């Protein structure tokens, strides 16, 4: 009888231990998993790259972002920040972080100040989307929503079709939002700017449930645009925006848009 009790107690202890490990190992539920992908391609100079980084730093220091997080069902989100350019040029600047308070948002903003942005040639949006989608695997979080946000000042000019990468992400349940920067000037490589970049982003880049764009008029307007976009994303609100004009392709005859 005594032996049976010992065995029973041991099994019970093992079950309790297993349960504790299972609970500990489970992904943390959050309202949103957000991957922020920022363009540092050749059309963006050092000052403009800095303006983008500063825009996100200011946003995570802003009370409107903290309030948007606090009013979510769980009151917490997870965020990762990376910069991208040509095919394969993707760099994690700030790893996944839990944002559940003013202090954690400020800590994430501080992570973004630790090193300067590095620019590189070409604009491979498809590669940036694929890279962003990979962040959601085994990241320790379980979001009600998964979102990649792509910001940039030009269309895809390297690698495969943007729409293919977009569709792959959407099939995985990921929404892609966009922040096109209406730069308006030619790139240093002689490529002309895309006049209707906002429409290009709308039709070729964003996708998934409640996908939207918030356009910046120029780089000096980026901080305003990114704050608005973040608050909308965190609160799961979709802005009502007008559709106008045809979509212009980034390249003709190359299979790249």
PDB file of C-alpha atoms in Angstrom:
ATOM      1  CA  UNK A   1       0.000   0.000   0.000  1.00  0.00           C
ATOM      2  CA  UNK A   2       2.820   2.326   0.951  1.00  0.00           C
ATOM      3  CA  UNK A   3       4.606   1.584  -2.321  1.00  0.00           C
ATOM      4  CA  UNK A   4       1.433   2.316  -4.287  1.00  0.00           C
ATOM      5  CA  UNK A   5       1.079   5.671  -2.535  1.00  0.00           C
ATOM      6  CA  UNK A   6       4.677   6.544  -3.363  1.00  0.00           C
ATOM      7  CA  UNK A   7       4.171   5.635  -7.030  1.00  0.00           C
ATOM      8  CA  UNK A   8       0.917   7.567  -7.129  1.00  0.00           C
ATOM      9  CA  UNK A   9       2.586  10.585  -5.555  1.00  0.00           C
ATOM     10  CA  UNK A  10       5.506  10.378  -7.979  1.00  0.00           C
ATOM     11  CA  UNK A  11       3.210  10.215 -11.007  1.00  0.00           C
ATOM     12  CA  UNK A  12       1.170  13.089  -9.634  1.00  0.00           C
ATOM     13  CA  UNK A  13       4.327  15.099  -9.130  1.00  0.00           C
ATOM     14  CA  UNK A  14       5.470  14.389 -12.662  1.00  0.00           C
ATOM     15  CA  UNK A  15       2.086  15.482 -14.016  1.00  0.00           C
ATOM     16  CA  UNK A  16       2.278  18.697 -12.018  1.00  0.00           C
ATOM     17  CA  UNK A  17       5.797  19.324 -13.271  1.00  0.00           C
ATOM     18  CA  UNK A  18       4.743  18.656 -16.860  1.00  0.00           C
ATOM     19  CA  UNK A  19       1.807  21.018 -16.484  1.00  0.00           C
ATOM     20  CA  UNK A  20       4.028  23.750 -15.090  1.00  0.00           C
ATOM     21  CA  UNK A  21       6.531  23.329 -17.928  1.00  0.00           C
ATOM     22  CA  UNK A  22       3.716  23.351 -20.506  1.00  0.00           C
ATOM     23  CA  UNK A  23       2.260  26.569 -19.108  1.00  0.00           C
ATOM     24  CA  UNK A  24       5.703  28.147 -18.940  1.00  0.00           C
ATOM     25  CA  UNK A  25       6.571  27.115 -22.486  1.00  0.00           C
ATOM     26  CA  UNK A  26       3.296  28.313 -24.011  1.00  0.00           C
ATOM     27  CA  UNK A  27       3.400  31.371 -26.257  1.00  0.00           C
ATOM     28  CA  UNK A  28       2.282  34.541 -24.488  1.00  0.00           C
ATOM     29  CA  UNK A  29      -1.092  35.767 -25.824  1.00  0.00           C
ATOM     30  CA  UNK A  30      -0.966  39.344 -27.145  1.00  0.00           C
ATOM     31  CA  UNK A  31      -3.355  41.583 -29.051  1.00  0.00           C
ATOM     32  CA  UNK A  32      -0.909  42.070 -31.927  1.00  0.00           C
ATOM     33  CA  UNK A  33       2.374  40.718 -33.279  1.00  0.00           C
ATOM     34  CA  UNK A  34       3.846  43.559 -35.335  1.00  0.00           C
ATOM     35  CA  UNK A  35       6.917  43.389 -37.593  1.00  0.00           C
ATOM     36  CA  UNK A  36       8.086  46.836 -38.697  1.00  0.00           C
ATOM     37  CA  UNK A  37      10.082  46.768 -41.953  1.00  0.00           C
ATOM     38  CA  UNK A  38      11.807  50.037 -42.889  1.00  0.00           C
ATOM     39  CA  UNK A  39      13.365  50.868 -46.271  1.00  0.00           C
ATOM     40  CA  UNK A  40      17.062  51.836 -46.260  1.00  0.00           C
ATOM     41  CA  UNK A  41      17.664  51.352 -50.002  1.00  0.00           C
ATOM     42  CA  UNK A  42      19.893  53.504 -52.214  1.00  0.00           C
ATOM     43  CA  UNK A  43      17.206  56.098 -52.907  1.00  0.00           C
ATOM     44  CA  UNK A  44      17.318  57.031 -49.222  1.00  0.00           C
ATOM     45  CA  UNK A  45      20.259  59.070 -47.954  1.00  0.00           C
ATOM     46  CA  UNK A  46      21.638  58.980 -44.416  1.00  0.00           C
ATOM     47  CA  UNK A  47      19.554  61.928 -43.231  1.00  0.00           C
ATOM     48  CA  UNK A  48      16.332  60.371 -44.571  1.00  0.00           C
ATOM     49  CA  UNK A  49      17.168  57.008 -43.007  1.00  0.00           C
ATOM     50  CA  UNK A  50      17.691  58.827 -39.718  1.00  0.00           C
ATOM     51  CA  UNK A  51      14.336  60.626 -40.088  1.00  0.00           C
ATOM     52  CA  UNK A  52      12.591  57.257 -40.457  1.00  0.00           C
ATOM     53  CA  UNK A  53      14.307  55.792 -37.393  1.00  0.00           C
ATOM     54  CA  UNK A  54      13.578  58.940 -35.397  1.00  0.00           C
ATOM     55  CA  UNK A  55       9.930  58.753 -36.457  1.00  0.00           C
ATOM     56  CA  UNK A  56       9.573  55.337 -34.830  1.00  0.00           C
ATOM     57  CA  UNK A  57      11.529  56.409 -31.750  1.00  0.00           C
ATOM     58  CA  UNK A  58       9.192  59.372 -31.254  1.00  0.00           C
ATOM     59  CA  UNK A  59       6.134  57.195 -31.860  1.00  0.00           C
ATOM     60  CA  UNK A  60       7.028  54.661 -29.161  1.00  0.00           C
ATOM     61  CA  UNK A  61       7.666  57.552 -26.797  1.00  0.00           C
ATOM     62  CA  UNK A  62       4.235  59.011 -27.520  1.00  0.00           C
ATOM     63  CA  UNK A  63       1.328  58.604 -25.044  1.00  0.00           C
ATOM     64  CA  UNK A  64      -1.099  57.853 -27.897  1.00  0.00           C
ATOM     65  CA  UNK A  65       0.770  54.612 -28.623  1.00  0.00           C
ATOM     66  CA  UNK A  66       0.808  53.616 -24.940  1.00  0.00           C
ATOM     67  CA  UNK A  67      -2.913  54.335 -24.652  1.00  0.00           C
ATOM     68  CA  UNK A  68      -3.707  52.311 -27.787  1.00  0.00           C
ATOM     69  CA  UNK A  69      -1.845  49.331 -26.301  1.00  0.00           C
ATOM     70  CA  UNK A  70      -3.514  49.719 -22.908  1.00  0.00           C
ATOM     71  CA  UNK A  71      -7.007  49.736 -24.400  1.00  0.00           C
ATOM     72  CA  UNK A  72      -6.508  46.419 -26.211  1.00  0.00           C
ATOM     73  CA  UNK A  73      -8.255  43.305 -24.936  1.00  0.00           C
ATOM     74  CA  UNK A  74      -5.076  41.995 -23.313  1.00  0.00           C
ATOM     75  CA  UNK A  75      -3.311  45.320 -22.986  1.00  0.00           C
ATOM     76  CA  UNK A  76      -0.101  44.114 -24.606  1.00  0.00           C
ATOM     77  CA  UNK A  77       1.501  43.720 -28.037  1.00  0.00           C
ATOM     78  CA  UNK A  78       4.780  42.310 -29.384  1.00  0.00           C
ATOM     79  CA  UNK A  79       6.992  44.285 -31.783  1.00  0.00           C
ATOM     80  CA  UNK A  80      10.124  43.657 -33.843  1.00  0.00           C
ATOM     81  CA  UNK A  81      11.922  46.242 -36.027  1.00  0.00           C
ATOM     82  CA  UNK A  82      14.081  45.572 -39.080  1.00  0.00           C
ATOM     83  CA  UNK A  83      15.564  47.505 -42.004  1.00  0.00           C
ATOM     84  CA  UNK A  84      15.723  46.279 -45.575  1.00  0.00           C
ATOM     85  CA  UNK A  85      17.077  47.186 -49.017  1.00  0.00           C
ATOM     86  CA  UNK A  86      18.118  44.866 -51.868  1.00  0.00           C
ATOM     87  CA  UNK A  87      17.547  41.114 -52.042  1.00  0.00           C
ATOM     88  CA  UNK A  88      18.903  39.480 -48.895  1.00  0.00           C
ATOM     89  CA  UNK A  89      19.780  42.798 -47.251  1.00  0.00           C
ATOM     90  CA  UNK A  90      17.576  42.583 -44.167  1.00  0.00           C
ATOM     91  CA  UNK A  91      18.820  43.525 -40.723  1.00  0.00           C
ATOM     92  CA  UNK A  92      17.142  43.118 -37.344  1.00  0.00           C
ATOM     93  CA  UNK A  93      17.571  46.369 -35.419  1.00  0.00           C
ATOM     94  CA  UNK A  94      15.391  45.583 -32.378  1.00  0.00           C
ATOM     95  CA  UNK A  95      14.391  42.002 -31.539  1.00  0.00           C
ATOM     96  CA  UNK A  96      10.911  40.944 -30.448  1.00  0.00           C
ATOM     97  CA  UNK A  97       9.835  42.892 -27.385  1.00  0.00           C
ATOM     98  CA  UNK A  98       6.708  42.881 -25.275  1.00  0.00           C
ATOM     99  CA  UNK A  99       5.024  46.292 -25.070  1.00  0.00           C
ATOM    100  CA  UNK A 100       2.612  46.369 -22.147  1.00  0.00           C
ATOM    101  CA  UNK A 101       3.383  49.657 -20.427  1.00  0.00           C
ATOM    102  CA  UNK A 102       4.877  53.107 -20.833  1.00  0.00           C
ATOM    103  CA  UNK A 103       8.189  51.757 -19.548  1.00  0.00           C
ATOM    104  CA  UNK A 104       8.379  48.869 -22.033  1.00  0.00           C
ATOM    105  CA  UNK A 105       7.521  51.196 -24.940  1.00  0.00           C
ATOM    106  CA  UNK A 106      10.271  53.594 -23.875  1.00  0.00           C
ATOM    107  CA  UNK A 107      12.698  50.673 -23.581  1.00  0.00           C
ATOM    108  CA  UNK A 108      11.884  49.615 -27.149  1.00  0.00           C
ATOM    109  CA  UNK A 109      12.421  53.184 -28.361  1.00  0.00           C
ATOM    110  CA  UNK A 110      15.810  53.156 -26.628  1.00  0.00           C
ATOM    111  CA  UNK A 111      16.778  49.982 -28.515  1.00  0.00           C
ATOM    112  CA  UNK A 112      16.269  51.907 -31.762  1.00  0.00           C
ATOM    113  CA  UNK A 113      18.815  54.548 -30.703  1.00  0.00           C
ATOM    114  CA  UNK A 114      21.727  52.153 -30.186  1.00  0.00           C
ATOM    115  CA  UNK A 115      23.120  52.179 -33.727  1.00  0.00           C
ATOM    116  CA  UNK A 116      22.806  54.254 -36.873  1.00  0.00           C
ATOM    117  CA  UNK A 117      20.870  53.020 -39.952  1.00  0.00           C
ATOM    118  CA  UNK A 118      22.938  51.506 -42.777  1.00  0.00           C
ATOM    119  CA  UNK A 119      21.756  52.130 -46.340  1.00  0.00           C
ATOM    120  CA  UNK A 120      22.311  49.742 -49.271  1.00  0.00           C
ATOM    121  CA  UNK A 121      21.449  49.520 -52.967  1.00  0.00           C
ATOM    122  CA  UNK A 122      18.240  48.280 -54.610  1.00  0.00           C
ATOM    123  CA  UNK A 123      14.667  47.955 -53.346  1.00  0.00           C
ATOM    124  CA  UNK A 124      13.526  44.358 -52.837  1.00  0.00           C
ATOM    125  CA  UNK A 125      10.103  44.651 -51.219  1.00  0.00           C
ATOM    126  CA  UNK A 126       9.296  40.983 -51.864  1.00  0.00           C
ATOM    127  CA  UNK A 127      12.420  39.936 -49.961  1.00  0.00           C
ATOM    128  CA  UNK A 128      11.482  42.310 -47.134  1.00  0.00           C
ATOM    129  CA  UNK A 129       8.014  40.750 -46.864  1.00  0.00           C
ATOM    130  CA  UNK A 130       9.390  37.193 -46.848  1.00  0.00           C
ATOM    131  CA  UNK A 131      11.924  38.162 -44.188  1.00  0.00           C
ATOM    132  CA  UNK A 132       9.220  39.800 -42.085  1.00  0.00           C
ATOM    133  CA  UNK A 133       6.972  36.739 -42.329  1.00  0.00           C
ATOM    134  CA  UNK A 134       9.757  34.585 -40.900  1.00  0.00           C
ATOM    135  CA  UNK A 135       9.730  36.540 -37.652  1.00  0.00           C
ATOM    136  CA  UNK A 136       6.429  35.005 -36.577  1.00  0.00           C
ATOM    137  CA  UNK A 137       7.816  31.461 -36.308  1.00  0.00           C
ATOM    138  CA  UNK A 138       8.553  30.405 -32.713  1.00  0.00           C
ATOM    139  CA  UNK A 139       8.794  33.972 -31.430  1.00  0.00           C
ATOM    140  CA  UNK A 140       7.230  33.225 -28.037  1.00  0.00           C
ATOM    141  CA  UNK A 141       4.033  35.168 -28.708  1.00  0.00           C
ATOM    142  CA  UNK A 142       0.550  34.277 -29.896  1.00  0.00           C
ATOM    143  CA  UNK A 143      -1.182  37.307 -31.341  1.00  0.00           C
ATOM    144  CA  UNK A 144      -4.836  37.775 -32.158  1.00  0.00           C
ATOM    145  CA  UNK A 145      -3.436  39.504 -35.252  1.00  0.00           C
ATOM    146  CA  UNK A 146      -0.140  39.289 -37.132  1.00  0.00           C
ATOM    147  CA  UNK A 147       0.948  42.324 -39.144  1.00  0.00           C
ATOM    148  CA  UNK A 148       3.954  43.257 -41.263  1.00  0.00           C
ATOM    149  CA  UNK A 149       4.314  46.961 -41.904  1.00  0.00           C
ATOM    150  CA  UNK A 150       6.391  48.005 -44.912  1.00  0.00           C
ATOM    151  CA  UNK A 151       7.533  51.609 -45.295  1.00  0.00           C
ATOM    152  CA  UNK A 152       9.514  52.914 -48.258  1.00  0.00           C
ATOM    153  CA  UNK A 153       9.984  55.614 -50.876  1.00  0.00           C
ATOM    154  CA  UNK A 154       9.904  53.545 -54.050  1.00  0.00           C
ATOM    155  CA  UNK A 155       8.607  50.448 -55.841  1.00  0.00           C
ATOM    156  CA  UNK A 156      10.178  47.024 -56.042  1.00  0.00           C
ATOM    157  CA  UNK A 157      13.115  47.033 -58.490  1.00  0.00           C
ATOM    158  CA  UNK A 158      14.916  43.807 -57.574  1.00  0.00           C
ATOM    159  CA  UNK A 159      13.908  40.180 -57.083  1.00  0.00           C
ATOM    160  CA  UNK A 160      10.559  38.514 -57.649  1.00  0.00           C
ATOM    161  CA  UNK A 161       7.083  39.964 -57.934  1.00  0.00           C
ATOM    162  CA  UNK A 162       5.943  41.753 -54.798  1.00  0.00           C
ATOM    163  CA  UNK A 163       2.486  40.251 -55.195  1.00  0.00           C
ATOM    164  CA  UNK A 164       3.881  36.709 -54.849  1.00  0.00           C
ATOM    165  CA  UNK A 165       5.505  37.473 -51.502  1.00  0.00           C
ATOM    166  CA  UNK A 166       2.416  39.365 -50.385  1.00  0.00           C
ATOM    167  CA  UNK A 167       0.149  36.435 -51.234  1.00  0.00           C
ATOM    168  CA  UNK A 168       2.413  33.961 -49.421  1.00  0.00           C
ATOM    169  CA  UNK A 169       2.190  36.063 -46.278  1.00  0.00           C
ATOM    170  CA  UNK A 170      -1.582  36.470 -46.540  1.00  0.00           C
ATOM    171  CA  UNK A 171      -2.035  32.684 -46.822  1.00  0.00           C
ATOM    172  CA  UNK A 172      -0.203  32.420 -43.475  1.00  0.00           C
ATOM    173  CA  UNK A 173      -2.783  34.726 -41.902  1.00  0.00           C
ATOM    174  CA  UNK A 174      -0.502  37.761 -41.944  1.00  0.00           C
ATOM    175  CA  UNK A 175      -1.761  41.235 -42.841  1.00  0.00           C
ATOM    176  CA  UNK A 176       0.592  43.608 -44.669  1.00  0.00           C
ATOM    177  CA  UNK A 177       0.125  47.344 -44.156  1.00  0.00           C
ATOM    178  CA  UNK A 178       2.086  50.061 -45.918  1.00  0.00           C
ATOM    179  CA  UNK A 179       3.590  53.473 -45.343  1.00  0.00           C
ATOM    180  CA  UNK A 180       4.638  54.885 -48.730  1.00  0.00           C
ATOM    181  CA  UNK A 181       6.817  58.001 -48.591  1.00  0.00           C
ATOM    182  CA  UNK A 182       5.927  60.327 -51.471  1.00  0.00           C
ATOM    183  CA  UNK A 183       9.511  61.354 -52.160  1.00  0.00           C
ATOM    184  CA  UNK A 184       9.078  62.650 -55.700  1.00  0.00           C
ATOM    185  CA  UNK A 185      12.760  62.854 -56.637  1.00  0.00           C
ATOM    186  CA  UNK A 186      14.817  60.456 -58.810  1.00  0.00           C
ATOM    187  CA  UNK A 187      17.037  57.937 -57.056  1.00  0.00           C
ATOM    188  CA  UNK A 188      20.859  58.340 -57.091  1.00  0.00           C
ATOM    189  CA  UNK A 189      20.942  55.481 -59.631  1.00  0.00           C
ATOM    190  CA  UNK A 190      18.979  57.466 -62.213  1.00  0.00           C
ATOM    191  CA  UNK A 191      15.680  55.624 -61.714  1.00  0.00           C
ATOM    192  CA  UNK A 192      12.665  57.903 -61.865  1.00  0.00           C
ATOM    193  CA  UNK A 193      10.364  58.146 -58.868  1.00  0.00           C
ATOM    194  CA  UNK A 194       6.901  56.624 -58.957  1.00  0.00           C
ATOM    195  CA  UNK A 195       4.378  59.449 -58.910  1.00  0.00           C
ATOM    196  CA  UNK A 196       1.508  57.381 -57.529  1.00  0.00           C
ATOM    197  CA  UNK A 197       3.506  55.342 -55.031  1.00  0.00           C
ATOM    198  CA  UNK A 198       0.553  55.290 -52.652  1.00  0.00           C
ATOM    199  CA  UNK A 199      -1.546  53.519 -55.290  1.00  0.00           C
ATOM    200  CA  UNK A 200       1.294  51.102 -56.022  1.00  0.00           C
ATOM    201  CA  UNK A 201       1.432  50.186 -52.334  1.00  0.00           C
ATOM    202  CA  UNK A 202      -2.331  49.840 -52.185  1.00  0.00           C
ATOM    203  CA  UNK A 203      -2.585  47.485 -55.151  1.00  0.00           C
ATOM    204  CA  UNK A 204       0.735  45.619 -55.073  1.00  0.00           C
ATOM    205  CA  UNK A 205       2.117  45.621 -51.522  1.00  0.00           C
ATOM    206  CA  UNK A 206      -0.608  45.547 -48.871  1.00  0.00           C
ATOM    207  CA  UNK A 207      -2.893  42.577 -48.356  1.00  0.00           C
ATOM    208  CA  UNK A 208      -4.811  40.519 -45.853  1.00  0.00           C
ATOM    209  CA  UNK A 209      -7.596  41.307 -43.427  1.00  0.00           C
ATOM    210  CA  UNK A 210      -8.171  45.050 -42.863  1.00  0.00           C
ATOM    211  CA  UNK A 211      -4.965  45.995 -44.711  1.00  0.00           C
ATOM    212  CA  UNK A 212      -4.404  49.720 -45.212  1.00  0.00           C
ATOM    213  CA  UNK A 213      -1.853  52.393 -46.078  1.00  0.00           C
ATOM    214  CA  UNK A 214      -0.952  55.679 -44.442  1.00  0.00           C
ATOM    215  CA  UNK A 215       1.096  57.841 -46.811  1.00  0.00           C
ATOM    216  CA  UNK A 216       3.754  60.336 -45.740  1.00  0.00           C
ATOM    217  CA  UNK A 217       3.894  63.463 -47.917  1.00  0.00           C
ATOM    218  CA  UNK A 218       7.699  63.431 -47.652  1.00  0.00           C
ATOM    219  CA  UNK A 219      10.394  62.369 -45.192  1.00  0.00           C
ATOM    220  CA  UNK A 220       9.700  65.346 -42.926  1.00  0.00           C
ATOM    221  CA  UNK A 221       6.100  64.107 -42.668  1.00  0.00           C
ATOM    222  CA  UNK A 222       7.173  60.580 -41.718  1.00  0.00           C
ATOM    223  CA  UNK A 223       6.907  61.038 -37.939  1.00  0.00           C
ATOM    224  CA  UNK A 224       3.293  62.189 -38.216  1.00  0.00           C
ATOM    225  CA  UNK A 225       2.385  59.350 -40.574  1.00  0.00           C
ATOM    226  CA  UNK A 226       4.049  56.614 -38.534  1.00  0.00           C
ATOM    227  CA  UNK A 227       2.369  57.720 -35.310  1.00  0.00           C
ATOM    228  CA  UNK A 228      -1.031  57.626 -36.988  1.00  0.00           C
ATOM    229  CA  UNK A 229      -0.294  54.241 -38.570  1.00  0.00           C
ATOM    230  CA  UNK A 230       0.871  52.666 -35.309  1.00  0.00           C
ATOM    231  CA  UNK A 231      -2.167  53.858 -33.373  1.00  0.00           C
ATOM    232  CA  UNK A 232      -4.485  52.506 -36.085  1.00  0.00           C
ATOM    233  CA  UNK A 233      -2.653  49.154 -36.223  1.00  0.00           C
ATOM    234  CA  UNK A 234      -2.620  48.673 -32.477  1.00  0.00           C
ATOM    235  CA  UNK A 235      -6.290  49.650 -32.142  1.00  0.00           C
ATOM    236  CA  UNK A 236      -7.236  47.485 -35.169  1.00  0.00           C
ATOM    237  CA  UNK A 237      -8.861  50.434 -36.945  1.00  0.00           C
ATOM    238  CA  UNK A 238      -8.843  50.796 -40.719  1.00  0.00           C
ATOM    239  CA  UNK A 239      -8.827  54.353 -42.107  1.00  0.00           C
ATOM    240  CA  UNK A 240     -11.257  55.233 -44.878  1.00  0.00           C
ATOM    241  CA  UNK A 241      -9.242  56.448 -47.848  1.00  0.00           C
ATOM    242  CA  UNK A 242     -10.149  57.358 -51.385  1.00  0.00           C
ATOM    243  CA  UNK A 243      -8.997  55.415 -54.426  1.00  0.00           C
ATOM    244  CA  UNK A 244      -7.877  57.506 -57.399  1.00  0.00           C
ATOM    245  CA  UNK A 245      -5.942  57.034 -60.626  1.00  0.00           C
ATOM    246  CA  UNK A 246      -4.298  54.011 -62.261  1.00  0.00           C
ATOM    247  CA  UNK A 247      -1.574  51.904 -60.729  1.00  0.00           C
ATOM    248  CA  UNK A 248       1.838  52.556 -62.274  1.00  0.00           C
ATOM    249  CA  UNK A 249       4.248  49.649 -62.637  1.00  0.00           C
ATOM    250  CA  UNK A 250       7.776  49.934 -61.328  1.00  0.00           C
ATOM    251  CA  UNK A 251       9.272  48.196 -64.327  1.00  0.00           C
ATOM    252  CA  UNK A 252       7.914  47.210 -67.703  1.00  0.00           C
ATOM    253  CA  UNK A 253       8.908  43.971 -69.393  1.00  0.00           C
ATOM    254  CA  UNK A 254      11.052  42.663 -66.550  1.00  0.00           C
ATOM    255  CA  UNK A 255       8.409  40.804 -64.588  1.00  0.00           C
ATOM    256  CA  UNK A 256       9.106  42.958 -61.566  1.00  0.00           C
ATOM    257  CA  UNK A 257       6.579  45.355 -60.086  1.00  0.00           C
TER     258      UNK A 257
END
